[in-house]
C-alpha positions as a printed Julia matrix, in Angstrom:
157×3 Matrix{Float64}:
 120.42  -35.6    -98.41
 121.18  -32.53   -96.32
 118.57  -30.95   -94.1
 117.38  -27.44   -94.98
 119.13  -24.78   -92.87
 115.9   -23.81   -91.11
 115.65  -27.38   -89.77
 119.38  -27.76   -89.02
 119.21  -24.63   -86.88
 115.93  -25.51   -85.18
 116.72  -26.59   -81.62
 113.45  -28.5    -81.05
 113.99  -30.44   -84.3
 117.59  -31.28   -83.35
 116.44  -32.37   -79.9
 113.7   -34.58   -81.36
 116.05  -36.3    -83.8
 118.66  -36.93   -81.11
 116.23  -38.0    -78.39
 115.91  -41.56   -77.19
 112.33  -41.54   -78.52
 113.48  -41.46   -82.14
 114.23  -45.17   -81.9
 112.11  -47.67   -83.8
 112.76  -50.41   -81.23
 110.66  -48.53   -78.67
 107.67  -47.97   -80.93
 107.58  -51.53   -82.27
 106.27  -52.77   -78.93
 102.62  -51.96   -79.77
 102.91  -53.94   -82.99
 104.18  -56.95   -81.06
 101.29  -56.51   -78.61
  98.79  -56.67   -81.49
 100.4   -59.8    -82.85
 100.34  -61.63   -79.53
  96.83  -60.42   -78.62
  95.51  -61.66   -81.99
  97.32  -64.99   -81.63
  99.02  -64.34   -84.95
 101.39  -66.93   -86.31
 102.82  -64.32   -88.72
 104.1   -60.85   -87.91
 101.86  -57.91   -88.82
 103.12  -54.34   -88.31
  99.74  -53.41   -86.82
  96.28  -54.85   -86.51
  95.78  -57.41   -89.31
  93.01  -55.18   -90.71
  95.63  -52.47   -91.24
  97.82  -54.77   -93.3
  94.92  -55.73   -95.57
  94.62  -52.08   -96.68
  97.87  -52.44   -98.62
  98.75  -54.29  -101.8
 101.65  -56.13  -100.15
 102.9   -56.77   -96.61
 106.05  -54.86   -97.57
 103.98  -51.75   -98.3
 102.21  -52.12   -94.95
 105.53  -52.48   -93.16
 106.98  -49.44   -94.96
 104.04  -47.26   -93.94
 104.27  -48.64   -90.4
 107.96  -47.74   -90.14
 107.21  -44.21   -91.35
 104.4   -43.86   -88.8
 106.64  -45.21   -86.02
 109.39  -42.75   -86.96
 106.85  -39.91   -86.82
 105.72  -41.15   -83.41
 109.33  -41.03   -82.27
 109.58  -37.44   -83.49
 106.41  -36.5    -81.61
 107.81  -37.89   -78.37
 111.16  -36.25   -79.06
 109.48  -32.87   -79.49
 107.44  -33.46   -76.33
 110.6   -34.26   -74.41
 112.15  -30.98   -75.58
 109.59  -29.13   -73.46
 111.29  -30.43   -70.31
 114.54  -28.74   -71.38
 112.95  -25.28   -71.15
 114.26  -23.99   -67.84
 112.02  -20.94   -67.62
 108.82  -22.98   -67.42
 107.33  -24.49   -64.29
 107.04  -28.26   -64.03
 103.24  -27.88   -64.28
 103.49  -25.96   -67.56
 106.04  -28.44   -68.93
 103.77  -31.35   -68.0
 100.66  -29.82   -69.58
 102.42  -28.72   -72.78
 104.19  -32.06   -73.22
 100.91  -33.92   -72.64
  99.2   -31.81   -75.31
 102.05  -32.35   -77.78
 102.08  -36.1    -77.13
  98.3   -36.48   -77.31
  97.69  -34.28   -80.35
 100.71  -35.68   -82.18
 100.36  -39.33   -81.23
  96.58  -39.84   -81.48
  96.23  -39.32   -85.26
  99.34  -41.43   -85.87
  97.93  -44.26   -83.73
  94.67  -44.0    -85.65
  96.52  -44.08   -89.0
  98.52  -47.1    -87.77
  95.25  -48.93   -87.15
  95.78  -49.26   -83.4
  92.15  -48.52   -82.68
  89.02  -48.49   -84.86
  87.47  -45.14   -85.69
  84.54  -44.97   -83.31
  83.83  -42.94   -80.2
  83.99  -45.86   -77.75
  87.46  -46.95   -78.87
  88.59  -43.34   -79.02
  87.51  -42.84   -75.39
  89.24  -46.08   -74.34
  92.39  -44.96   -76.17
  92.21  -41.57   -74.46
  91.76  -43.15   -71.02
  94.68  -45.52   -71.58
  96.8   -42.69   -72.92
  96.14  -40.58   -69.81
  96.81  -43.55   -67.52
 100.11  -44.36   -69.24
 101.18  -40.69   -69.31
 100.47  -40.23   -65.6
 102.22  -43.5    -64.72
 105.34  -42.6    -66.7
 105.31  -39.06   -65.3
 105.1   -40.33   -61.7
 107.91  -42.86   -62.24
 110.16  -40.29   -63.93
 109.41  -37.7    -61.24
 110.25  -40.2    -58.51
 113.57  -41.0    -60.22
 114.45  -37.32   -60.56
 113.61  -36.64   -56.91
 115.72  -39.64   -55.87
 118.66  -38.43   -57.99
 118.41  -34.94   -56.49
 118.45  -36.4    -52.98
 121.51  -38.52   -53.83
 123.33  -35.49   -55.23
 122.43  -33.4    -52.2
 123.63  -36.16   -49.86
 126.95  -36.35   -51.72
 127.33  -32.58   -51.43
 126.57  -32.69   -47.69
 129.21  -35.39   -47.16
 131.94  -33.23   -48.71
């Protein structure tokens, strides 16, 4: 099935599809976490309560894979923001955070990763912010280190 021309020519869409985030292996990690944390002897694509909402485990897995693919797209679109050269790093960080949070939160809720109540929503939000900041700091450190290495190589020539 061919993509419509408006999507084929959409740079953010192309970037999201080609990004490393559009990879189901990376978004399966939370499902494994739920299985180990619930001491499950069988694999569930999400919290066992999520799976019981479906007629068959295959249906639950199919919906999970679709949700994981959408999560990958969200993170791909968020990564596209960092390719915009005209924006400051602060603007890129804020916009990507908003894209990730607004895109990922409803998908995580639909995937059954946290129950629908204010306490769990606040815990999810706190963990999301903590993980985002941690990843941002690590990535920033790596970029700074790469820039220093490149500058040192240039100085040696």
